[in-house]
Coordinates of C-alpha atoms in Angstrom, one line a residue:
Chain A
M1 CA 0.3 0.0 0.5
G2 CA 2.8 2.6 0.6
G3 CA 3.8 2.0 -2.7
L4 CA 0.6 3.5 -4.0
L5 CA 0.7 6.3 -2.0
D6 CA 3.8 6.9 -2.4
L7 CA 3.4 8.0 -6.3
D8 CA 2.6 11.5 -6.8
L9 CA -0.1 13.2 -8.9
V10 CA 1.6 12.7 -12.1
A11 CA 3.3 9.5 -11.2
A12 CA -0.2 8.4 -10.4
R13 CA -1.4 9.4 -13.9
D14 CA 1.6 7.5 -15.9
A15 CA 0.9 4.2 -13.5
L16 CA -2.7 4.4 -14.3
R17 CA -2.3 5.4 -18.0
A18 CA 0.4 2.3 -18.3
G19 CA -2.1 0.1 -17.0
E20 CA 0.2 -0.5 -13.2
T21 CA -2.6 0.1 -10.9
T22 CA -6.2 1.1 -11.5
S23 CA -8.5 4.2 -10.2
T24 CA -10.4 1.9 -7.8
E25 CA -7.3 0.4 -6.2
L26 CA -5.5 4.1 -5.8
T27 CA -8.5 5.5 -4.4
R28 CA -9.4 2.5 -1.8
A29 CA -5.4 3.2 -0.6
Y30 CA -6.7 6.8 -0.4
L31 CA -10.0 5.8 1.2
D32 CA -8.1 3.2 4.1
R33 CA -5.6 5.7 4.7
I34 CA -8.1 8.8 5.0
E35 CA -9.3 5.9 7.7
A36 CA -6.3 5.3 9.3
T37 CA -5.2 9.3 9.3
R38 CA -8.5 10.5 11.4
N39 CA -6.8 11.8 14.3
L40 CA -5.4 14.4 11.5
N41 CA -9.1 16.1 11.2
A42 CA -8.2 16.9 7.7
Y43 CA -11.6 16.3 6.3
I44 CA -15.2 17.2 7.2
T45 CA -16.8 15.0 4.7
V46 CA -15.4 11.9 3.2
T47 CA -17.1 10.6 0.4
A48 CA -16.1 7.0 0.0
D49 CA -19.1 6.1 -1.7
R50 CA -19.1 8.9 -4.2
A51 CA -15.7 8.3 -4.4
L52 CA -15.4 4.5 -5.9
A53 CA -18.2 4.8 -8.1
M54 CA -16.5 7.8 -9.9
A55 CA -13.5 5.5 -9.9
K56 CA -15.2 2.8 -11.4
V57 CA -16.5 5.0 -14.4
C58 CA -12.6 6.2 -14.6
D59 CA -11.2 2.9 -14.9
E60 CA -14.1 1.9 -17.6
K61 CA -12.6 4.9 -19.7
L62 CA -9.1 4.3 -18.8
A63 CA -9.3 0.1 -20.0
K64 CA -10.3 1.8 -23.2
G65 CA -7.4 4.1 -23.4
E66 CA -9.9 7.4 -22.8
G67 CA -9.9 10.1 -20.2
G68 CA -8.9 13.2 -19.2
P69 CA -5.9 14.7 -18.4
L70 CA -6.5 14.3 -14.5
E71 CA -8.6 10.3 -15.2
G72 CA -8.6 8.3 -11.9
L73 CA -6.9 10.4 -9.7
P74 CA -8.9 11.0 -6.0
I75 CA -8.3 14.4 -4.5
A76 CA -9.7 16.3 -2.2
V77 CA -11.5 19.4 -1.9
K78 CA -11.5 22.3 0.1
D79 CA -14.8 22.5 2.2
L80 CA -15.5 26.3 0.7
F81 CA -16.2 24.7 -2.9
C82 CA -19.9 24.0 -3.3
T83 CA -20.2 20.1 -4.6
E84 CA -23.4 19.5 -5.8
G85 CA -25.6 17.4 -3.6
V86 CA -22.8 16.9 -0.7
L87 CA -22.6 18.6 2.4
T88 CA -20.8 22.2 1.9
T89 CA -19.8 24.0 5.5
A90 CA -17.2 26.8 4.9
A91 CA -16.5 25.2 8.3
S92 CA -19.3 27.5 9.7
H93 CA -22.3 26.4 12.0
I94 CA -24.1 28.7 10.6
L95 CA -24.2 26.4 7.0
D96 CA -25.5 23.6 8.6
G97 CA -26.9 20.7 6.6
F98 CA -26.2 23.0 3.1
K99 CA -26.3 20.5 0.2
P100 CA -25.8 22.6 -2.7
P101 CA -27.9 22.2 -6.0
Y102 CA -24.8 23.0 -8.0
E103 CA -21.0 22.2 -8.5
S104 CA -18.8 24.7 -8.6
T105 CA -17.2 25.8 -11.9
V106 CA -13.6 24.7 -10.4
T107 CA -14.8 21.1 -9.1
S108 CA -16.9 20.8 -12.1
N109 CA -13.4 21.1 -14.7
L110 CA -11.9 18.9 -12.2
W111 CA -15.0 16.1 -12.7
G112 CA -14.7 16.8 -16.3
A113 CA -10.5 16.2 -16.0
G114 CA -11.4 13.2 -14.6
A115 CA -10.3 13.6 -11.0
V116 CA -11.9 11.2 -8.4
M117 CA -13.4 13.4 -5.5
L118 CA -12.3 11.7 -1.9
G119 CA -14.3 14.4 0.2
K120 CA -14.2 17.8 1.3
T121 CA -11.5 19.1 3.5
N122 CA -11.4 21.4 7.2
L123 CA -10.7 25.1 7.2
D124 CA -10.9 28.2 9.2
E125 CA -14.4 29.6 9.3
F126 CA -15.2 31.2 5.9
A127 CA -11.4 30.7 5.4
M128 CA -11.0 33.4 7.8
G129 CA -7.6 32.4 9.9
S130 CA -4.2 31.6 9.4
S131 CA -4.1 28.3 11.6
N132 CA -7.3 26.3 10.8
E133 CA -8.4 26.7 14.4
T134 CA -11.5 28.7 13.7
S135 CA -13.1 25.6 12.2
Y136 CA -16.2 25.2 13.7
Y137 CA -15.2 21.0 13.2
G138 CA -12.3 21.6 15.3
P139 CA -8.4 22.3 14.6
A140 CA -6.5 20.6 11.4
V141 CA -3.5 18.5 12.6
N142 CA 0.0 19.0 11.1
P143 CA 1.6 15.5 9.9
W144 CA 4.8 16.8 11.7
R145 CA 5.7 17.1 15.0
A146 CA 9.3 19.2 16.0
A147 CA 12.0 16.9 16.5
D148 CA 12.2 17.8 20.4
D149 CA 8.9 18.1 21.3
A150 CA 6.8 14.7 19.6
E151 CA 3.9 15.4 21.9
T152 CA 2.4 18.9 21.0
K153 CA 0.3 19.0 18.0
L154 CA 1.0 21.8 15.5
V155 CA -1.1 23.8 13.3
P156 CA -1.1 23.1 9.8
G157 CA -1.5 26.5 9.0
G158 CA -4.8 28.0 7.3
S159 CA -7.4 28.7 5.8
S160 CA -6.4 25.9 3.6
G161 CA -5.2 23.7 7.0
G162 CA -7.1 20.5 6.0
S163 CA -6.1 20.3 2.7
A164 CA -2.8 21.0 3.4
S165 CA -2.9 17.9 6.0
A166 CA -4.5 15.5 3.4
V167 CA -1.9 16.5 1.5
A168 CA 1.2 16.0 3.3
G169 CA -0.3 13.0 5.4
R170 CA -0.9 11.2 2.4
A171 CA -4.6 11.5 2.9
A172 CA -5.4 13.1 -0.5
L173 CA -2.7 12.5 -3.6
A174 CA -3.6 16.5 -4.2
A175 CA -6.2 18.8 -3.0
T176 CA -7.9 22.0 -3.9
G177 CA -7.4 25.3 -1.8
T178 CA -8.4 29.0 -2.0
D179 CA -5.9 31.7 -1.2
T180 CA -7.4 35.1 0.2
G181 CA -4.1 36.1 1.9
G182 CA -2.2 33.3 2.0
S183 CA -4.3 30.7 2.4
I184 CA -2.8 28.3 0.4
R185 CA 1.1 29.4 0.7
Q186 CA 1.1 29.6 3.9
P187 CA -0.1 26.0 5.1
A188 CA 1.8 25.0 2.1
G189 CA 4.6 25.9 4.3
F190 CA 3.8 24.6 7.0
T191 CA 3.2 21.5 5.7
G192 CA 6.2 20.9 3.7
I193 CA 4.1 20.6 0.3
V194 CA 3.8 22.8 -2.8
G195 CA 1.1 25.6 -2.9
M196 CA 0.0 28.0 -5.4
R197 CA -2.4 30.7 -6.1
P198 CA -3.1 31.6 -10.1
T199 CA -3.6 35.1 -10.9
Y200 CA -6.9 36.6 -9.8
G201 CA -9.7 35.4 -12.4
R202 CA -7.3 32.6 -13.9
C203 CA -9.7 29.9 -11.9
S204 CA -13.9 30.8 -11.8
R205 CA -15.1 31.7 -8.1
W206 CA -18.3 30.4 -9.3
G207 CA -19.4 28.1 -6.9
I208 CA -16.7 28.9 -4.1
V209 CA -18.3 30.6 -1.0
A210 CA -17.5 34.4 -1.1
F211 CA -14.7 35.8 1.8
A212 CA -13.6 39.0 -0.5
S213 CA -14.1 39.1 -3.7
S214 CA -11.7 40.8 -4.9
L215 CA -9.1 39.0 -3.3
D216 CA -10.2 35.4 -3.6
Q217 CA -8.6 32.7 -5.9
A218 CA -8.6 28.8 -6.2
G219 CA -5.2 26.8 -6.7
P220 CA -3.9 23.6 -6.3
M221 CA -2.2 22.0 -2.7
T222 CA 0.4 19.5 -4.4
R223 CA 3.8 17.4 -3.8
T224 CA 5.5 18.5 -6.1
V225 CA 5.5 21.9 -8.7
A226 CA 4.8 19.2 -11.5
D227 CA 1.5 18.1 -9.9
A228 CA 0.4 21.7 -9.4
A229 CA 0.7 22.7 -13.1
L230 CA -1.3 19.3 -13.9
M231 CA -3.5 20.4 -11.4
L232 CA -3.9 23.6 -12.4
S233 CA -4.6 23.1 -15.8
G234 CA -7.3 20.7 -14.9
M235 CA -9.1 24.1 -12.5
A236 CA -8.5 26.8 -14.7
G237 CA -10.6 28.4 -17.6
H238 CA -12.5 31.4 -18.6
D239 CA -16.0 31.2 -17.2
P240 CA -19.1 33.4 -18.0
K241 CA -20.8 32.6 -15.0
D242 CA -17.9 34.7 -13.0
S243 CA -17.7 38.4 -14.8
T244 CA -13.7 38.6 -12.9
S245 CA -13.0 35.8 -14.9
A246 CA -10.4 36.0 -17.2
P247 CA -11.3 35.8 -20.9
L248 CA -7.8 34.3 -21.9
P249 CA -6.6 30.6 -23.5
V250 CA -5.6 28.3 -20.5
P251 CA -1.6 27.7 -21.9
D252 CA -0.3 24.0 -20.9
F253 CA 1.0 25.0 -17.6
S254 CA 3.6 21.6 -17.6
A255 CA 5.1 22.4 -20.8
G256 CA 8.4 24.3 -20.3
L257 CA 8.6 23.2 -16.7
E258 CA 12.3 21.8 -17.2
D259 CA 13.4 25.2 -18.9
G260 CA 15.5 26.2 -16.1
V261 CA 16.1 29.9 -14.7
K262 CA 19.4 30.6 -17.4
G263 CA 19.0 34.5 -18.1
L264 CA 15.9 35.3 -15.8
R265 CA 16.0 37.9 -13.5
I266 CA 15.1 36.9 -9.7
G267 CA 14.1 40.2 -7.4
V268 CA 14.8 39.8 -3.8
P269 CA 12.7 42.4 -2.4
K270 CA 15.0 44.8 0.6
E271 CA 11.1 45.1 2.5
Y272 CA 10.9 41.7 3.2
R273 CA 13.7 41.6 5.8
I274 CA 11.4 42.3 8.5
D275 CA 12.3 43.1 12.1
G276 CA 12.6 40.1 14.4
M277 CA 12.6 37.3 11.2
P278 CA 14.1 34.0 12.8
A279 CA 17.9 33.9 11.3
E280 CA 17.1 30.3 10.5
I281 CA 14.2 31.7 7.6
E282 CA 16.6 34.8 6.4
K283 CA 19.6 31.8 5.7
L284 CA 17.5 29.5 4.2
W285 CA 16.2 33.3 1.7
A286 CA 19.9 34.1 1.2
Q287 CA 20.5 29.7 0.5
G288 CA 17.3 30.5 -2.3
V289 CA 19.2 32.8 -3.7
E290 CA 22.4 31.0 -4.1
W291 CA 20.6 28.0 -5.8
L292 CA 18.7 30.4 -8.1
K293 CA 22.1 32.2 -9.5
D294 CA 23.7 29.1 -9.1
A295 CA 21.2 27.6 -11.7
G296 CA 22.1 30.7 -14.0
A297 CA 19.1 33.0 -13.2
E298 CA 20.7 36.7 -12.3
I299 CA 19.9 38.2 -9.1
V300 CA 18.6 41.8 -8.5
D301 CA 17.6 43.7 -5.4
I302 CA 14.4 45.5 -5.9
S303 CA 12.4 47.4 -3.4
L304 CA 8.7 47.0 -3.3
P305 CA 8.3 50.3 -1.0
H306 CA 4.4 50.0 0.1
T307 CA 5.0 46.2 1.6
P308 CA 4.7 47.3 5.3
Y309 CA 1.8 48.8 4.5
A310 CA 0.0 45.5 2.9
L311 CA -1.1 43.6 6.0
P312 CA -3.2 47.1 7.4
T313 CA -4.7 47.1 4.1
Y314 CA -5.7 43.8 3.8
Y315 CA -7.1 43.8 7.0
I316 CA -9.7 46.9 6.0
I317 CA -10.7 45.2 2.2
A318 CA -10.8 41.5 3.4
P319 CA -13.4 42.5 5.9
A320 CA -15.3 45.0 4.1
E321 CA -15.5 42.1 1.5
A322 CA -16.8 39.9 3.8
S323 CA -19.1 41.5 5.7
S324 CA -21.4 42.2 2.8
N325 CA -20.8 39.0 1.7
L326 CA -21.8 37.2 4.4
A327 CA -24.8 39.1 4.9
R328 CA -26.6 36.3 2.7
Y329 CA -26.4 34.1 6.2
D330 CA -29.8 35.3 7.1
G331 CA -31.5 31.9 8.3
V332 CA -34.1 32.4 5.4
R333 CA -32.7 30.4 2.4
Y334 CA -30.1 28.2 3.8
G335 CA -28.3 26.8 6.5
L336 CA -29.2 27.0 10.2
R337 CA -32.0 29.5 11.4
V338 CA -32.1 30.7 15.4
D339 CA -35.7 31.7 15.7
G340 CA -36.5 35.2 17.0
D341 CA -39.7 37.4 18.2
S342 CA -39.3 39.2 14.9
L343 CA -37.7 38.9 11.8
A344 CA -34.8 41.0 13.0
E345 CA -34.6 39.4 15.7
M346 CA -34.4 35.8 13.6
Y347 CA -31.7 37.2 11.3
A348 CA -29.4 38.6 14.7
N349 CA -29.6 35.9 16.6
T350 CA -29.2 33.0 13.7
R351 CA -26.1 35.4 12.8
G352 CA -24.9 35.5 16.4
A353 CA -24.8 31.8 17.2
G354 CA -24.1 30.9 13.5
F355 CA -20.7 32.9 13.1
G356 CA -17.7 32.1 15.3
A357 CA -16.0 34.7 17.4
E358 CA -13.1 35.7 14.3
V359 CA -15.9 35.9 12.0
Q360 CA -18.0 37.8 14.0
R361 CA -14.8 40.8 14.2
R362 CA -14.1 40.6 10.8
I363 CA -18.0 41.4 10.1
L364 CA -18.1 43.9 12.7
I365 CA -14.8 45.6 11.3
G366 CA -15.9 45.6 7.7
T367 CA -19.2 47.3 8.7
Y368 CA -17.7 50.0 10.6
V369 CA -15.2 50.8 7.9
L370 CA -18.1 50.6 5.4
S371 CA -20.2 52.5 7.2
A372 CA -21.1 56.5 6.7
G373 CA -18.5 59.0 7.9
Y374 CA -15.7 56.4 7.8
Y375 CA -15.9 55.4 4.4
D376 CA -13.6 57.5 3.6
A377 CA -11.1 57.2 5.9
Y378 CA -10.8 53.3 6.2
Y379 CA -12.2 51.4 3.4
R380 CA -10.8 54.3 0.6
K381 CA -8.0 55.1 2.1
A382 CA -6.8 51.3 2.1
Q383 CA -8.0 50.8 -2.1
R384 CA -6.0 54.2 -2.9
V385 CA -2.6 52.4 -0.8
R386 CA -3.6 49.2 -2.8
S387 CA -3.1 50.7 -5.9
L388 CA 0.4 51.9 -4.7
I389 CA 1.2 48.3 -3.8
R390 CA 0.5 47.5 -7.2
R391 CA 2.5 50.1 -8.5
D392 CA 5.5 48.8 -6.9
F393 CA 4.8 45.3 -8.4
D394 CA 4.0 46.8 -11.9
Q395 CA 7.5 48.5 -11.7
A396 CA 9.8 45.5 -10.2
F397 CA 8.2 43.3 -13.0
E398 CA 9.7 45.8 -15.7
T399 CA 12.9 44.7 -14.5
V400 CA 12.0 40.9 -13.1
D401 CA 11.2 37.4 -14.0
A402 CA 9.8 36.8 -10.8
I403 CA 10.5 37.5 -6.8
L404 CA 11.9 35.6 -4.4
A405 CA 10.8 35.7 -0.6
P406 CA 10.1 33.8 2.5
T407 CA 6.5 32.3 2.7
A408 CA 5.9 32.9 6.4
P409 CA 8.1 34.6 8.9
S410 CA 8.1 31.5 11.3
D411 CA 7.7 27.5 11.2
A412 CA 4.3 25.7 12.1
F413 CA 3.4 26.8 15.9
A414 CA 1.2 25.1 18.6
I415 CA -2.2 24.2 18.7
G416 CA -3.3 27.5 20.9
A417 CA -0.5 29.1 21.0
E418 CA -1.7 31.9 18.9
V419 CA -5.3 32.3 19.2
D420 CA -5.8 34.9 22.1
D421 CA -4.1 37.9 19.7
P422 CA -6.0 38.4 16.9
V423 CA -3.3 41.2 15.2
K424 CA -0.3 38.3 16.5
M425 CA -2.5 35.9 14.0
Y426 CA -2.3 38.0 11.4
L427 CA 1.2 38.5 11.0
N428 CA 1.9 35.1 9.6
D429 CA 0.4 36.5 6.1
V430 CA 2.5 39.2 6.0
F431 CA 5.1 37.8 3.2
T432 CA 1.9 36.5 1.3
V433 CA -0.8 39.2 1.5
P434 CA 1.1 41.9 -1.1
L435 CA 0.6 39.1 -4.1
N436 CA -3.2 39.2 -3.4
L437 CA -3.4 43.0 -3.1
A438 CA -1.9 42.9 -6.4
G439 CA -3.7 40.0 -7.9
L440 CA -0.7 38.2 -9.1
P441 CA -0.1 34.7 -8.9
G442 CA 2.6 33.0 -6.4
I443 CA 3.8 29.8 -5.3
S444 CA 5.2 28.5 -2.2
V445 CA 8.3 25.3 -2.6
P446 CA 9.3 23.0 0.4
A447 CA 12.8 24.7 0.9
G448 CA 14.6 23.3 4.2
L449 CA 13.7 22.4 7.9
S450 CA 14.0 24.9 10.7
A451 CA 16.3 23.8 13.7
R452 CA 13.1 22.0 15.3
G453 CA 12.6 20.1 12.2
L454 CA 9.7 21.6 10.5
P455 CA 9.3 22.0 7.2
L456 CA 10.1 25.8 5.8
G457 CA 8.8 27.2 1.8
L458 CA 10.0 29.8 0.0
Q459 CA 7.8 31.7 -2.0
V460 CA 8.1 32.5 -5.7
M461 CA 5.9 35.5 -7.0
G462 CA 5.3 36.3 -10.8
A463 CA 3.5 38.5 -13.5
M464 CA -0.4 39.0 -14.4
F465 CA -1.1 36.1 -15.9
E466 CA 2.8 34.6 -16.2
E467 CA 2.0 30.7 -14.3
A468 CA 3.7 29.0 -16.7
K469 CA 7.4 31.4 -16.2
L470 CA 6.3 31.1 -12.1
L471 CA 6.1 27.0 -12.2
R472 CA 9.5 27.2 -14.5
V473 CA 11.1 29.1 -11.2
A474 CA 9.4 27.0 -8.8
R475 CA 10.4 24.1 -10.3
A476 CA 14.4 24.9 -10.4
L477 CA 14.2 26.2 -7.0
E478 CA 12.4 22.8 -6.1
K479 CA 15.2 20.8 -7.7
A480 CA 18.1 23.0 -5.9
A481 CA 16.4 22.2 -2.8
A482 CA 16.0 18.6 -3.3
F483 CA 13.0 19.0 -0.4
A484 CA 13.0 15.1 0.6
A485 CA 12.2 15.0 4.3
R486 CA 9.0 13.3 5.5
P487 CA 6.8 13.8 8.5
A488 CA 7.4 10.8 11.0
M489 CA 4.3 9.5 10.8
L490 CA 4.5 8.3 7.2
E491 CA 7.1 6.2 8.4
G492 CA 6.1 2.3 7.4
I493 CA 3.1 3.2 5.5
Chain B
M1 CA -9.7 56.6 17.6
S2 CA -10.9 54.1 19.5
L3 CA -14.7 52.3 19.9
D4 CA -16.5 52.3 22.9
K5 CA -18.8 49.9 24.1
A6 CA -22.1 51.5 22.8
T7 CA -20.2 51.9 19.5
V8 CA -19.9 48.0 19.1
A9 CA -23.2 47.5 20.1
S10 CA -24.5 49.7 17.8
I11 CA -22.0 48.6 14.7
A12 CA -23.5 44.9 15.5
T13 CA -26.8 45.8 15.2
L14 CA -26.0 46.9 11.7
A15 CA -24.7 44.0 11.1
R16 CA -27.4 42.1 12.4
L17 CA -25.1 40.6 14.9
R18 CA -26.5 39.3 18.5
V19 CA -23.5 39.9 20.6
P20 CA -24.4 39.0 24.4
D21 CA -23.4 41.8 26.9
D22 CA -20.6 39.8 27.9
R23 CA -18.8 39.3 25.0
L24 CA -19.4 42.8 24.1
E25 CA -16.1 44.0 26.1
P26 CA -13.5 41.5 24.9
M27 CA -14.9 42.1 21.6
V28 CA -14.2 46.3 22.0
G29 CA -11.0 45.4 22.8
D30 CA -10.2 43.0 19.7
L31 CA -11.7 45.9 17.7
N32 CA -9.8 48.6 18.7
A33 CA -6.3 46.4 18.2
I34 CA -7.3 45.6 15.2
L35 CA -8.2 49.5 14.4
G36 CA -4.9 50.4 16.0
F37 CA -2.7 48.1 13.8
V38 CA -4.6 49.5 10.5
E39 CA -4.1 53.0 11.4
Q40 CA -0.5 52.8 9.9
L41 CA -1.8 53.6 6.8
N42 CA -2.3 57.3 7.6
Q43 CA 1.3 57.4 7.5
V44 CA 1.1 56.7 3.6
N45 CA 0.6 59.6 1.1
T46 CA -2.3 58.9 -1.3
D47 CA -2.8 62.4 -2.9
G48 CA -4.3 62.1 -6.4
V49 CA -3.9 58.0 -6.2
E50 CA -7.2 55.9 -7.6
P51 CA -8.6 53.5 -5.1
L52 CA -7.8 50.1 -7.1
A53 CA -11.0 47.3 -7.0
N54 CA -10.0 45.9 -10.5
V55 CA -6.3 44.2 -10.6
T56 CA -7.2 42.4 -13.9
G57 CA -7.3 45.8 -15.8
H58 CA -10.5 43.5 -17.6
A59 CA -13.6 45.3 -18.6
L60 CA -16.7 43.9 -16.9
P61 CA -18.4 41.5 -19.7
Q62 CA -21.8 42.5 -21.0
R63 CA -24.4 40.3 -22.1
E64 CA -28.1 40.8 -23.3
D65 CA -30.7 41.0 -20.2
A66 CA -32.4 38.4 -21.1
V67 CA -33.4 35.3 -18.4
T68 CA -31.2 32.9 -18.8
D69 CA -31.6 30.3 -15.8
G70 CA -34.2 29.3 -13.6
G71 CA -37.4 27.6 -13.6
Y72 CA -37.0 25.5 -10.8
P73 CA -38.0 26.6 -7.4
E74 CA -37.9 23.5 -5.5
R75 CA -34.2 23.3 -6.3
V76 CA -33.8 26.7 -5.4
T77 CA -35.6 26.7 -2.1
L78 CA -34.0 22.8 -1.2
N79 CA -32.0 24.0 1.3
A80 CA -34.8 26.5 3.2
P81 CA -35.1 26.0 7.2
D82 CA -38.5 26.6 7.2
P83 CA -40.2 26.5 3.5
A84 CA -44.0 26.8 2.6
G85 CA -44.5 25.2 -0.9
D86 CA -42.3 27.2 -2.8
F87 CA -41.8 30.1 -0.9
Y88 CA -39.1 30.8 1.7
A89 CA -40.9 31.3 4.9
V90 CA -40.3 34.1 8.3
P91 CA -40.9 35.6 11.2
K92 CA -44.3 37.4 10.7
V93 CA -43.5 41.2 9.3
V94 CA -46.4 43.0 9.1
E95 CA -49.3 42.6 11.9

């Protein structure tokens, strides 16, 4: 069984096509593994029957030499994507029992490409969090443990924490995530996997539970860069149902992956050298620069002067959009209803009981910054700073092909360690948030281990719609880093 | 600028969110910490800078104003906590 679970997405695809295994066999191996790793709390819902039924259809196609680019490959879906007839919770109490009568465009594309759905993964409630601890279904657990403390459970990062745990713990071949402020890249960094946020508009947002609509973007969470390229091809594409979906053809992201970085210019932004950054992260970043230099890239020092203002900008814009998006949860059309004596009371009771503390904080901040008298001082101001952040990147990409930075300012922390201080928790996203505000693509690649033996990621950022080049740089980094460490829990499987 | 308990209570009313009294005090602290954090933006000169909302630069598409979907009320109301036939039902609004 270990052999099957050790195949990555590309290798599993090749094995299926060569007839060395079947989708049913592969899917069963993952369903068994999901049962064996229940303690990770990576899944909210496991769709075993559906998975086996899908695998059966895939095997029939594969036997005839037919099928799509992901035919027969079992993957997990962040429980923020609506899946027809399957419980979709956004990890919130307020969506109790919600079974969408429709399928999100991204998952629909994946099933169309032949992928098999294992289940729906855990996340921070409405994707608001950096540790998966705001989930109504309890925290997902990182498969990794610190070398000097095997007892303490660590967070997998967030918000796509369940997806990260599942992929790192071999309980899914790959998984979808969404990234509004770092929710794919930071958990990928914390769990030693690859996580990619494409350009805003590359993947349709239709059918994804909305958090902050101008920032949300779906992307792949995988074991390798080649897997990310393969999976992104199955997710992306123009969708008339999302008015912000980019009307652009989807290139073959896997082509040119091995072309290397010779002649490419890689920017190193000085503003990412923040106070209090652990020396080991600074060192890994310098190592990453050396790796790309050795591979033939030209290194360019650059400045993104408005970087320090990205987090405060984000914590106005994201809650503002969230307060508007979450207005739809009112106890009338779906999910939880808590009765009251009047309609207004029913709304307030439902929302008070249905939303967790972090979601409530963001709704209140968002309501405040959008309210009459404060709109210009907060929301408009933040949108203007957002322009400046975007301008910084535009200027940088006039001279560089990609930018290299750390993914997160620390390795994975203990469950419970940072829950009492919302602002401290927000600092987890200091290196990932600027990209979301600018709408650009980025990817986290596992690059080394911290002194505590936990994975650390490096982040590559790319220009608008230049995912192919971004993946090429990420592949060069992956090759040089040759990250082969595995969490102890994978021993013996 | 700092929010007091009464202001937070009125924001909660605007947001249709029941925050019980014992939860209000910690919420005031959290919200003021967040507002204190975002206050840094006042250091940035944004004179003459246009606000950014559309990052891709693609114009929003337009289509003919025509019905393209619908005709299945039973699917639309499928998840309603308290449906009445093909309708959503709510507590009485008019006496």
